[in-house]
mmCIF file of C-alpha atoms in Angstrom:
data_model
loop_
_atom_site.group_PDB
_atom_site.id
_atom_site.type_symbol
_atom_site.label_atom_id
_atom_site.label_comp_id
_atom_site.label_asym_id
_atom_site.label_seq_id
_atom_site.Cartn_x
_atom_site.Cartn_y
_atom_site.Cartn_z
ATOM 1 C CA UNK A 198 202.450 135.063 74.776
ATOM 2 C CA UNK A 199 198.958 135.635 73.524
ATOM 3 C CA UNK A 200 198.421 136.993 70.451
ATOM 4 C CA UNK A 201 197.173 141.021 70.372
ATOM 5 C CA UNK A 202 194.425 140.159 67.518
ATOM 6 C CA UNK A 203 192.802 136.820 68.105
ATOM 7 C CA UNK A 204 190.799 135.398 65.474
ATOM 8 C CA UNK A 205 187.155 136.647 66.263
ATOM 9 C CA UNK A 206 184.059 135.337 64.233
ATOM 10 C CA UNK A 207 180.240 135.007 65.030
ATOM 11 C CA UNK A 208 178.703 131.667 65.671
ATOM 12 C CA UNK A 209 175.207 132.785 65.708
ATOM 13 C CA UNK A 210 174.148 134.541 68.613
ATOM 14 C CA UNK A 211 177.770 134.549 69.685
ATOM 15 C CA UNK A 212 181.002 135.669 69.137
ATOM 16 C CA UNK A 213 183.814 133.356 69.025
ATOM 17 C CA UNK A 214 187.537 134.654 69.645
ATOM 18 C CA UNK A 215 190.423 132.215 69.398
ATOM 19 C CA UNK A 216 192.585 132.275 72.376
ATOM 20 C CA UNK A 217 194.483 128.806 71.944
ATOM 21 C CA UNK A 218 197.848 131.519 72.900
ATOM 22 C CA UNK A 219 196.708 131.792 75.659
ATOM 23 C CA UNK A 220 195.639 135.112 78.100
ATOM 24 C CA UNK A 221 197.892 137.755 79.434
ATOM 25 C CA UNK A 222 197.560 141.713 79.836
ATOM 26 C CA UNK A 223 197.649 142.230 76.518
ATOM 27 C CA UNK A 224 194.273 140.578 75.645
ATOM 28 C CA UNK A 225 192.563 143.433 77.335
ATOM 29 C CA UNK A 226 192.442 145.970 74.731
ATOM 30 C CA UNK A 227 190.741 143.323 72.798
ATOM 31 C CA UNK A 228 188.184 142.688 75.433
ATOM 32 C CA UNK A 229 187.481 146.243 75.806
ATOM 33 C CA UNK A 230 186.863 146.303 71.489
ATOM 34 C CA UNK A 231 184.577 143.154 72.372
ATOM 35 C CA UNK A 232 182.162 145.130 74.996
ATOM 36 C CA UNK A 233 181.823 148.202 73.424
ATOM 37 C CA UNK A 234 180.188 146.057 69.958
ATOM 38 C CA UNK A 235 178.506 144.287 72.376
ATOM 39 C CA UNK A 236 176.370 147.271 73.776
ATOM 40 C CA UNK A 237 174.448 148.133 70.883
ATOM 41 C CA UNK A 238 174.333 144.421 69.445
ATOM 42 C CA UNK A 239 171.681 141.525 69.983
ATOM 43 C CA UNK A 240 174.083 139.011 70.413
ATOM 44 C CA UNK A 241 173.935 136.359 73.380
ATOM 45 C CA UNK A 242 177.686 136.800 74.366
ATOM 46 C CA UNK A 243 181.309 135.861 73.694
ATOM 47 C CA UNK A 244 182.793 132.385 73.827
ATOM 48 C CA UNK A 245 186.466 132.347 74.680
ATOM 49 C CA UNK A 246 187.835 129.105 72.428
ATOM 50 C CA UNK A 247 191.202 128.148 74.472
ATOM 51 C CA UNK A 248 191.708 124.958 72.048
ATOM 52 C CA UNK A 249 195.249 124.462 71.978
ATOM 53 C CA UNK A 250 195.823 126.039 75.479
ATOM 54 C CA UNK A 251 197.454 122.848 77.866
ATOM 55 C CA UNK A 252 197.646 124.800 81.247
ATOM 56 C CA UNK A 253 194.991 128.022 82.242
ATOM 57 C CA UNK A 254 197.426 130.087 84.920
ATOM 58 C CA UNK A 255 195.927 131.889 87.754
ATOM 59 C CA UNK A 256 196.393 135.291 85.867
ATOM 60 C CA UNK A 257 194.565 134.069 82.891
ATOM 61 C CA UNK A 258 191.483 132.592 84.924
ATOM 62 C CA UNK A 259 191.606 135.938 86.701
ATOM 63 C CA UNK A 260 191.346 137.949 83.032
ATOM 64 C CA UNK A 261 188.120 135.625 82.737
ATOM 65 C CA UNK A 262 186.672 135.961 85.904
ATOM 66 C CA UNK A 263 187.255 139.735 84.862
ATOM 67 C CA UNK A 264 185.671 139.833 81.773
ATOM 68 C CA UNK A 265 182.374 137.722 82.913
ATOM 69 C CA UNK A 266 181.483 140.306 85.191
ATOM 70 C CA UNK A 267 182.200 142.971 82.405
ATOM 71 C CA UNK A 268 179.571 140.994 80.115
ATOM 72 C CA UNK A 269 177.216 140.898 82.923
ATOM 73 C CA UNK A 270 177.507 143.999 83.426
ATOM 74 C CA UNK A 271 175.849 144.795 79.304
ATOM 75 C CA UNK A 272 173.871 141.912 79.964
ATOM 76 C CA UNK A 273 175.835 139.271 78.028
ATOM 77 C CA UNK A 274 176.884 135.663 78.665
ATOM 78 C CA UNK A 275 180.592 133.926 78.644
ATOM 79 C CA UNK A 276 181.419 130.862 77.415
ATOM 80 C CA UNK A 277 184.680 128.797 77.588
ATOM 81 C CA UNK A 278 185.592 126.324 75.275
ATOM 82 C CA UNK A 279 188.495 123.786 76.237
ATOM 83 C CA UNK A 280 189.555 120.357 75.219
ATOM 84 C CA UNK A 281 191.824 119.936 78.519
ATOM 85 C CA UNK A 282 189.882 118.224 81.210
ATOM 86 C CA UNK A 283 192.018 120.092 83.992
ATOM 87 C CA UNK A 284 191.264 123.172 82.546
ATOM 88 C CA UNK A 285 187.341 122.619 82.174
ATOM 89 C CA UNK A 286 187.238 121.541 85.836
ATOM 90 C CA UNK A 287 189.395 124.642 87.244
ATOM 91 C CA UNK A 288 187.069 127.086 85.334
ATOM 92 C CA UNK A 289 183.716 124.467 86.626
ATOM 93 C CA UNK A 290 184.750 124.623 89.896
ATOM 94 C CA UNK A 291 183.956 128.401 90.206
ATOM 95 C CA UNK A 292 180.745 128.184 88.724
ATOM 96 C CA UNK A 293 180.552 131.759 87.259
ATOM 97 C CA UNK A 294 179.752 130.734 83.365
ATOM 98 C CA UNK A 295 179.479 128.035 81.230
ATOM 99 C CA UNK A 296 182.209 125.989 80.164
ATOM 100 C CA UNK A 297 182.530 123.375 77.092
ATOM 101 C CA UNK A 298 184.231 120.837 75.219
ATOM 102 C CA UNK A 299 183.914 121.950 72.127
ATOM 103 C CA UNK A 300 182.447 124.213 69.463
ATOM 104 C CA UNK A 301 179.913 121.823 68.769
ATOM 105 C CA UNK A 302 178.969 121.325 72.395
ATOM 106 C CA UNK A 303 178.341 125.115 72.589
ATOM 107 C CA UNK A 304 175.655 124.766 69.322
ATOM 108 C CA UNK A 305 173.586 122.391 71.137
ATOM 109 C CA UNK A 306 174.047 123.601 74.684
ATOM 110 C CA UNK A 307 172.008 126.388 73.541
ATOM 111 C CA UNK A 308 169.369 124.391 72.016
ATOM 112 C CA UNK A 309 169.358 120.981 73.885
ATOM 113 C CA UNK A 310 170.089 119.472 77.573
ATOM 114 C CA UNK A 311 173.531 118.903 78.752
ATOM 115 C CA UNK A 312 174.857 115.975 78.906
ATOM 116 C CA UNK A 313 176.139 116.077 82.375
ATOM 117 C CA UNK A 314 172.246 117.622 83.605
ATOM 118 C CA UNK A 315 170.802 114.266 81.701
ATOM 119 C CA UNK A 316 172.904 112.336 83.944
ATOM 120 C CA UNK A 317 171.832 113.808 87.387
ATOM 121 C CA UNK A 318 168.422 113.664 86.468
ATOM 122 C CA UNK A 319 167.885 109.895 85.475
ATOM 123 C CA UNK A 320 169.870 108.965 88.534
ATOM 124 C CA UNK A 321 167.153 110.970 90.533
ATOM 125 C CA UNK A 322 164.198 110.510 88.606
ATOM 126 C CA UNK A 323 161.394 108.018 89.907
ATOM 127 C CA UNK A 324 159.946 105.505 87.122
ATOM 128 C CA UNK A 325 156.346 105.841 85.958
ATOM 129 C CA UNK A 326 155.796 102.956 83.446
ATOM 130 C CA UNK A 327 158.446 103.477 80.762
ATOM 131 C CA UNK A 328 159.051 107.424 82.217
ATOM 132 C CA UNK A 329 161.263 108.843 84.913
ATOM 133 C CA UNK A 330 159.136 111.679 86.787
ATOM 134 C CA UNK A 331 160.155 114.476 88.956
ATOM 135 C CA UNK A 332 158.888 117.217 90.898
ATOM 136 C CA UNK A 333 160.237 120.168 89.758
ATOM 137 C CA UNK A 334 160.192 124.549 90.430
ATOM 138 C CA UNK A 335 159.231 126.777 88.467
ATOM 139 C CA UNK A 336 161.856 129.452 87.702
ATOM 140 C CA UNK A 337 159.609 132.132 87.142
ATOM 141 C CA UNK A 338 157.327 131.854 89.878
ATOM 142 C CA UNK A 339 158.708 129.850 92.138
ATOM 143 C CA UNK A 340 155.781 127.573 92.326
ATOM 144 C CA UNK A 341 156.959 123.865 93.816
ATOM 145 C CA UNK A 342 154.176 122.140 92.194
ATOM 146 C CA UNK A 343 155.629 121.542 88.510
ATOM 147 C CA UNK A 344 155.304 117.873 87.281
ATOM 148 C CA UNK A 345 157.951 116.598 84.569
ATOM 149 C CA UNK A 346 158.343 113.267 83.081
ATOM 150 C CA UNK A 347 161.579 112.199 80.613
ATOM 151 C CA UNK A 348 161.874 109.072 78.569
ATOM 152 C CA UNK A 349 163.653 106.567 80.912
ATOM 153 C CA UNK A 350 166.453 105.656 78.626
ATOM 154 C CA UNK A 351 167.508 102.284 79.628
ATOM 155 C CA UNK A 352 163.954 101.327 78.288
ATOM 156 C CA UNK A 353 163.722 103.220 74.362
ATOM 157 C CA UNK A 354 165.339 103.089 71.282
ATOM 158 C CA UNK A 355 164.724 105.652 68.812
ATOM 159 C CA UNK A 356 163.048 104.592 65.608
ATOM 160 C CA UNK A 357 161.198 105.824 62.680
ATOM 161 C CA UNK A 358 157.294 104.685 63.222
ATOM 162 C CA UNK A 359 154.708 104.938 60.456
ATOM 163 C CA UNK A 360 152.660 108.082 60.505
ATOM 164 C CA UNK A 361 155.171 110.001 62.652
ATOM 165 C CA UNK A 362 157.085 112.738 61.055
ATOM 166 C CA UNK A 363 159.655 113.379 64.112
ATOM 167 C CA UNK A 364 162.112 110.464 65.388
ATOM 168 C CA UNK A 365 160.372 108.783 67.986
ATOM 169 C CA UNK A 366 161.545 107.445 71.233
ATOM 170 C CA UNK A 367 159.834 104.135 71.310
ATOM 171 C CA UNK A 368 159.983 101.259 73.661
ATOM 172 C CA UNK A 369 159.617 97.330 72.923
ATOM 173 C CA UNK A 370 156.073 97.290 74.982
ATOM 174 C CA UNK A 371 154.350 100.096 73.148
ATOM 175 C CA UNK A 372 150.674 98.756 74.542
ATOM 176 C CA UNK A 373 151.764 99.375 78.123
ATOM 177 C CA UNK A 374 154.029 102.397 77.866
ATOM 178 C CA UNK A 375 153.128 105.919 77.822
ATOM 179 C CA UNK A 376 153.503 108.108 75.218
ATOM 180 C CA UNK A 377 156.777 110.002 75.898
ATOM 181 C CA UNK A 378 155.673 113.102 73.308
ATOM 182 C CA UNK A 379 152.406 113.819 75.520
ATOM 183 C CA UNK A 380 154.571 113.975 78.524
ATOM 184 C CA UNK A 381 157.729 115.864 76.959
ATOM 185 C CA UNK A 382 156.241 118.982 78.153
ATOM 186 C CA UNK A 383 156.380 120.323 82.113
ATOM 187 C CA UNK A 384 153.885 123.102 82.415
ATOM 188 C CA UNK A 385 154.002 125.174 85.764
ATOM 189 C CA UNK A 386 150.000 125.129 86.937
ATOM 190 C CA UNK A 387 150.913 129.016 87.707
ATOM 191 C CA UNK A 388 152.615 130.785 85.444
ATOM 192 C CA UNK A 389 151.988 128.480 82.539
ATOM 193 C CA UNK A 390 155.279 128.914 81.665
ATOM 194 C CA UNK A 391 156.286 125.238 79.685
ATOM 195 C CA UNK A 392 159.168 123.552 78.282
ATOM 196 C CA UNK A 393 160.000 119.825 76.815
ATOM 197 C CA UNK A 394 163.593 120.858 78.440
ATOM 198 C CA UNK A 395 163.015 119.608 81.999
ATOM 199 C CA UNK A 396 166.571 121.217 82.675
ATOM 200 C CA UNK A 397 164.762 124.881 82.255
ATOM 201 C CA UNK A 398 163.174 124.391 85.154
ATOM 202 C CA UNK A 399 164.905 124.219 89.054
ATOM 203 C CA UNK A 400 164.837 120.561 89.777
ATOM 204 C CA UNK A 401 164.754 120.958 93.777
ATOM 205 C CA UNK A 402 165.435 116.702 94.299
ATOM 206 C CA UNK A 403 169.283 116.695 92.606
ATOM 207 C CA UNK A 404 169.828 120.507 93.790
ATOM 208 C CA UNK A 405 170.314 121.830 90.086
ATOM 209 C CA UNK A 406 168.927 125.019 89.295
ATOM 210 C CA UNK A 407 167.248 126.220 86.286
ATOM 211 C CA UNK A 408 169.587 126.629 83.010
ATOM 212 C CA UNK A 409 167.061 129.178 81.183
ATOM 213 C CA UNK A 410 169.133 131.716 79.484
ATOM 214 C CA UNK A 411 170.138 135.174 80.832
ATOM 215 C CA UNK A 412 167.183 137.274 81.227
ATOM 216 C CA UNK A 413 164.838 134.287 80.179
ATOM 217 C CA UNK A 414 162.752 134.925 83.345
ATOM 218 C CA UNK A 415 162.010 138.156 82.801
ATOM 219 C CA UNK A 416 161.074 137.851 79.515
ATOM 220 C CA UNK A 417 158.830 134.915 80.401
ATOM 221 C CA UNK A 418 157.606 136.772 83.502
ATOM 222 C CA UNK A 419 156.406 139.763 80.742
ATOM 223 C CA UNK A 420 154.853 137.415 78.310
ATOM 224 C CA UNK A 421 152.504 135.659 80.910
ATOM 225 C CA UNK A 422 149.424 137.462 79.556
ATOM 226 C CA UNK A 423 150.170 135.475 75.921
ATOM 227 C CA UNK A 424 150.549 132.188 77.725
ATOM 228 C CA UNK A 425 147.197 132.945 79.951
ATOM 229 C CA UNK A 426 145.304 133.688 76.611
ATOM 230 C CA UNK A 427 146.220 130.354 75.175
ATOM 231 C CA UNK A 428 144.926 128.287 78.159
ATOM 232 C CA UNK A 429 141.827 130.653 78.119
ATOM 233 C CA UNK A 430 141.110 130.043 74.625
ATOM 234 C CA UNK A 431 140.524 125.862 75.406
ATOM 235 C CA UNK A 432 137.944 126.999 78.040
ATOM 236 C CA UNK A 433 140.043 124.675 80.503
ATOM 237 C CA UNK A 434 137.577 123.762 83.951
ATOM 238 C CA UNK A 435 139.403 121.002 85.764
ATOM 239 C CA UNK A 436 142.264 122.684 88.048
ATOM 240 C CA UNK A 437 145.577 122.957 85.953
ATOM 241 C CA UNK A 438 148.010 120.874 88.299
ATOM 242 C CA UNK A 439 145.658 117.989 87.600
ATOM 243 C CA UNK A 440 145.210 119.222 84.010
ATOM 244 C CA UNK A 441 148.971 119.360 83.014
ATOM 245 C CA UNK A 442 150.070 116.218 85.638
ATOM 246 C CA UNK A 443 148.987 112.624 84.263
ATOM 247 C CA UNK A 444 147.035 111.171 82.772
ATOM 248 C CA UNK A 445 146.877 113.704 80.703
ATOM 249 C CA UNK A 446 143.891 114.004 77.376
ATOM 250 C CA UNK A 447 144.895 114.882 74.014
ATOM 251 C CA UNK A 448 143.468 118.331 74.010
ATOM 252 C CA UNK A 449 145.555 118.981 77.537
ATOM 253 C CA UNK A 450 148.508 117.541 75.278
ATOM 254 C CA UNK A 451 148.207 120.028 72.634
ATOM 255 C CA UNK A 452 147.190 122.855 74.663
ATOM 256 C CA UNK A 453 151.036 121.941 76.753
ATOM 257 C CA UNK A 454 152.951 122.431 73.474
ATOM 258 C CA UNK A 455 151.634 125.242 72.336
ATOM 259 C CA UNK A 456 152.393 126.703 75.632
ATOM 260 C CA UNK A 457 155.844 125.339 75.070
ATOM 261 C CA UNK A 458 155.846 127.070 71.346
ATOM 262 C CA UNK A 459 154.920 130.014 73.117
ATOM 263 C CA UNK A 460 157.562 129.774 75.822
ATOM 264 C CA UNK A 461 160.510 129.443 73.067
ATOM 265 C CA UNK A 462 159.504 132.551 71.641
ATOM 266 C CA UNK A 463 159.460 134.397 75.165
ATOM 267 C CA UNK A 464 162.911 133.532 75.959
ATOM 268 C CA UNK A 465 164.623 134.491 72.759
ATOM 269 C CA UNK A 466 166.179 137.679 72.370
ATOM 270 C CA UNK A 467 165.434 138.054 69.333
ATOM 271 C CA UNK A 468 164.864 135.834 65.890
ATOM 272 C CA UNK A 469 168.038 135.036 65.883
ATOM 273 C CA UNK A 470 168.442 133.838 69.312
ATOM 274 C CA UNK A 471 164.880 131.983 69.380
ATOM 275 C CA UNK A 472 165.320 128.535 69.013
ATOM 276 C CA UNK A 473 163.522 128.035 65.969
ATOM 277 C CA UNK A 474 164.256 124.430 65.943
ATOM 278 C CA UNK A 475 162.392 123.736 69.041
ATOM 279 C CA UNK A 476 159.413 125.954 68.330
ATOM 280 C CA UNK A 477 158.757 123.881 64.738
ATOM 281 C CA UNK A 478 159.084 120.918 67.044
ATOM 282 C CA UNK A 479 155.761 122.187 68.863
ATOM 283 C CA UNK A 480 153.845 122.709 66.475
ATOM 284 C CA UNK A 481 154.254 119.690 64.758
ATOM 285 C CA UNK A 482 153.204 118.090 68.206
ATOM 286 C CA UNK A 483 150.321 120.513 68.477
ATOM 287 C CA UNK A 484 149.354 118.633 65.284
ATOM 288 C CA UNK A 485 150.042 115.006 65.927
ATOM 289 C CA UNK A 486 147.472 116.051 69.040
ATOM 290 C CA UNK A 487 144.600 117.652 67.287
ATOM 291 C CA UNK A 488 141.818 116.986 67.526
ATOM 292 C CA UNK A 489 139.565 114.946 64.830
ATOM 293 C CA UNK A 490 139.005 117.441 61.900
ATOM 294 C CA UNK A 491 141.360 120.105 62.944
ATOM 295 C CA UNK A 492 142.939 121.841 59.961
ATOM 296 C CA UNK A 493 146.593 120.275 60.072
ATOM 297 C CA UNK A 494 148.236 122.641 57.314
ATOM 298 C CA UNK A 495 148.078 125.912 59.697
ATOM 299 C CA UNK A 496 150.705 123.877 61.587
ATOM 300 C CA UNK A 497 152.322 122.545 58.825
ATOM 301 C CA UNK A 498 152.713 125.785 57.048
ATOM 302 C CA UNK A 499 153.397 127.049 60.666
ATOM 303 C CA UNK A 500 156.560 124.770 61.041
ATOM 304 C CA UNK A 501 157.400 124.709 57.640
ATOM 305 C CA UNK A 502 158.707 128.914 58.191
ATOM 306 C CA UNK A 503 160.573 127.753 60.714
ATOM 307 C CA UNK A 504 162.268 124.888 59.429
ATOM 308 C CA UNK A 505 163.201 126.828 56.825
ATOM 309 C CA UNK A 506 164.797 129.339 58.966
ATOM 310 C CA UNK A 507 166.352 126.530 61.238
ATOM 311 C CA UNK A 508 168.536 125.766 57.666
ATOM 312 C CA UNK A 509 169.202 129.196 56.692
ATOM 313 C CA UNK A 510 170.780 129.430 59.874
ATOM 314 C CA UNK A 511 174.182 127.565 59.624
ATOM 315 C CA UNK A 512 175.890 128.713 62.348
ATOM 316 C CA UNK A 513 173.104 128.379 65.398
ATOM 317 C CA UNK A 514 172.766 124.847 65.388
ATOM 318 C CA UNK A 515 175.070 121.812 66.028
ATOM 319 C CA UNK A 516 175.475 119.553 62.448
ATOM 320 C CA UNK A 517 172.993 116.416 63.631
ATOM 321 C CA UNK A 518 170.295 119.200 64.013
ATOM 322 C CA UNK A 519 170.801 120.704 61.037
ATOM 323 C CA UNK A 520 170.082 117.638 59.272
ATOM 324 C CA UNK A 521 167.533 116.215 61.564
ATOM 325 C CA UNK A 522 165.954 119.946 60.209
ATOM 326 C CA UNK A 523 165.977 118.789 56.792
ATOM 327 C CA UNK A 524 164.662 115.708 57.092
ATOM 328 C CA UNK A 525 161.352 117.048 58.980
ATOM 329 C CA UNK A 526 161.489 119.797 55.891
ATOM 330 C CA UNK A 527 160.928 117.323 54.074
ATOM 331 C CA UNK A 528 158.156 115.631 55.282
ATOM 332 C CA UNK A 529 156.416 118.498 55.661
ATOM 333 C CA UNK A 530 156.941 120.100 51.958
ATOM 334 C CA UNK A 531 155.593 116.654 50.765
ATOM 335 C CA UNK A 532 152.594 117.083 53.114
ATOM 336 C CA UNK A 533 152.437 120.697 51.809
ATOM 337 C CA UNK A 534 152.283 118.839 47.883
ATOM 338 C CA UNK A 535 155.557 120.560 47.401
ATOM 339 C CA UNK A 536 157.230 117.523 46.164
ATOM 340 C CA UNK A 537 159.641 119.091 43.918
ATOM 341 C CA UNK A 538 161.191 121.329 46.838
ATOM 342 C CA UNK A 539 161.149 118.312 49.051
ATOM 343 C CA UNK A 540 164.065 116.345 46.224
ATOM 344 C CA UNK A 541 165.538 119.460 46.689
ATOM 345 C CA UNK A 542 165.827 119.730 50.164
ATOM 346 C CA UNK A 543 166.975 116.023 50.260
ATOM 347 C CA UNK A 544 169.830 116.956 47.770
ATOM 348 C CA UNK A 545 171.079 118.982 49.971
ATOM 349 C CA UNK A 546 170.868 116.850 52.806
ATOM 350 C CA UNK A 547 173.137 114.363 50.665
ATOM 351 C CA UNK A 548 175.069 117.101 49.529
ATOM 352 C CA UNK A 549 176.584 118.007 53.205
ATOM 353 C CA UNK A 550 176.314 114.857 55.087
ATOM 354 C CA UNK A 551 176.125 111.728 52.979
ATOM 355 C CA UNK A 552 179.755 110.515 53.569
ATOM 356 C CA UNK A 553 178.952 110.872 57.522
ATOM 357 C CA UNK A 554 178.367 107.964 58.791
ATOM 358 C CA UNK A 555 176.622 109.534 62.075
ATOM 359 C CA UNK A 556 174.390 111.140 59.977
ATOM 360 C CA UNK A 557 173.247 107.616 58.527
ATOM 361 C CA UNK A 558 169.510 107.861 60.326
ATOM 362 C CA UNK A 559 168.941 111.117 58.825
ATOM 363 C CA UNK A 560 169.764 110.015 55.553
ATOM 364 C CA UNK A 561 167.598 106.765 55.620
ATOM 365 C CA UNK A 562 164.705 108.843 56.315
ATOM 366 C CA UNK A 563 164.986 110.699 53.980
ATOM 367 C CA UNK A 564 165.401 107.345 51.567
ATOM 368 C CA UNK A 565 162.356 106.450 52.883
ATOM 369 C CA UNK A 566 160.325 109.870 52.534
ATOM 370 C CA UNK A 567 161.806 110.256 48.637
ATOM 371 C CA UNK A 568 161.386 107.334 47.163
#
């Protein structure tokens, strides 16, 4: 019998209700509670955590089919969380909303490519150099002529490299590869709309669409003016699918992630549903590609705020992030000469992750960085 007051917490943007009892007629008075918060509230949507549950029956998948629709309805998202293969490949089959191992898998689905997607797309992906390229749509304006490129990985490692604050993909011929950060980005020649996850974008060749979050196209679609000013500010002349395809200049580099950093913002909600993670990414790319004499500290101060933020928030990101975060904090409050609040930040880092052992290339960074 499922219990009439399931555990219900938020997880950032979402709100988590323990179901591990199970579903049955009386969970939808509960439901009901759930929708009418939901109307007035920012939050991305409701994540049903059946941990614990061995067998879904037809009646329960039926209450969740149900309640999707409800969510769609206020324009919110479901998401089910299961550790039971059988049960994660009933609820796949239908193909109405997302559905998860675990918890933690729900923190970076909303932040980084699934592992499944990753899959697909290396095993249809054709190699350039030390890249796997594709052809890809554009989900906001359909245009067919979107170029992305993704670190083939049976040919990296990643590795700390001098003069490089973010963990690198690198390869063991770095004089004929290609740089994978000044391809990371796709950038639709129409709409400008840009993203370093290739997965945001329909990918036409392995018939998977787009995985943008709900309403991310519209918001994109309103915030084309932004992304149009950015491109108009370089006083770009060559024609952008040649601009944005390869091989592609520094300043055509930089001008791709800030129309990624752009991008991010657009398809947030709000702050707290913006990946703030992936916009500080940006702009510390839009800095490794400046040009000569460019004043670096606007983007270190830039992605310093957000950093910050990415910390603060505990319960939007998945643990490896959160202390990949710090470690980048770091290196940027010791660029910023704020040495003292760097220690501190690396404290911390100890603090909540030295006895995990996956954590152990986070924490020799930071050995290196504090010395």
């Amino acid at each position: 019998m499922a219990s009439q007051n399931p555990r219900t917490y938020r997880s950032g943007q979402w709100i988590v209700i323990e179901c591990g009892g199970g579903l049955d007629a009386t969970s939808s008075a509960w439901m009901r509670d759930i929708l009418s918060q939901m109307r007035d509230s920012t939050w991305t949507g409701v994540v049903i955590d059946l941990t614990g549950l061995d067998a879904l029956d037809a009646g329960g998948k039926r209450i969740l089919l149900n309640f999707h629709r409800s969510l769609q309805e206020n324009g919110r998202s479901l998401g089910v969380v299961s550790e039971v293969p059988a049960i994660r490949e009933e609820l796949e089959s239908e193909g109405h909303f997302s559905v998860l191992q675990d918890l933690s898998e729900l923190k970076r689905s909303i932040h980084e490519m699934a592992p499944e997607r990753m899959k697909a797309l290396v095993a249809g992906g054709v190699r350039t150099s030390n890249l796997l390229s594709f052809r890809l749509r554009c989900p906001v304006c359909r245009c067919e002529d979107v170029k992305g490129w993704i670190a083939d990985p049976a040919r990296h490692h990643r590795a700390w490299l001098p003069h490089e604050i973010t963990l690198q993909m690198a390869t063991d011929d770095p004089v004929n590869s290609l740089s994978v950060d000044a391809y990371a980005v796709a950038v639709c020649p129409e709409c400008l709309f840009a993203s370093m996850r290739v997965d945001w974008f329909d990918s036409p060749g392995s018939r998977l669409p787009a995985t943008l979050p709900e309403g991310g196209v519209e918001r994109l679609a309103k915030a084309y003016g932004r992304r149009r000013t950015i491109v108009q500010d370089r006083n770009i002349e060559s024609p952008l699918t040649a601009y944005f395809g390869m091989p592609r200049v520094d300043k055509a580099v930089q001008c791709s992630w800030a129309l990624a950093e752009e991008s991010i913002r657009a398809v947030g909600r709000d702050r707290s549903s913006t990946d703030g993670f992936g916009i500080a990414i940006a702009i510390l790319m839009q800095a490794k590609f400046a040009s000569e004499g460019e004043d670096l500290m606007q983007f270190y101060t830039a992605s310093y705020v957000w950093l910050k933020q990415v910390v603060e928030q505990v319960g939007n990101y998945a643990e490896d992030r959160l202390a990949e975060a710090r470690v980048y904090l770091i290196s940027v409050a010791l660029a910023m000469g704020r040495e003292s609040e760097a220690r501190q930040i690396h404290r911390s880092l100890l603090e909540g992750w030295n006895d995990d052992p996956e954590a152990e290339i986070w924490l020799e960074r930071a050995r290196q960085l504090i010395h």
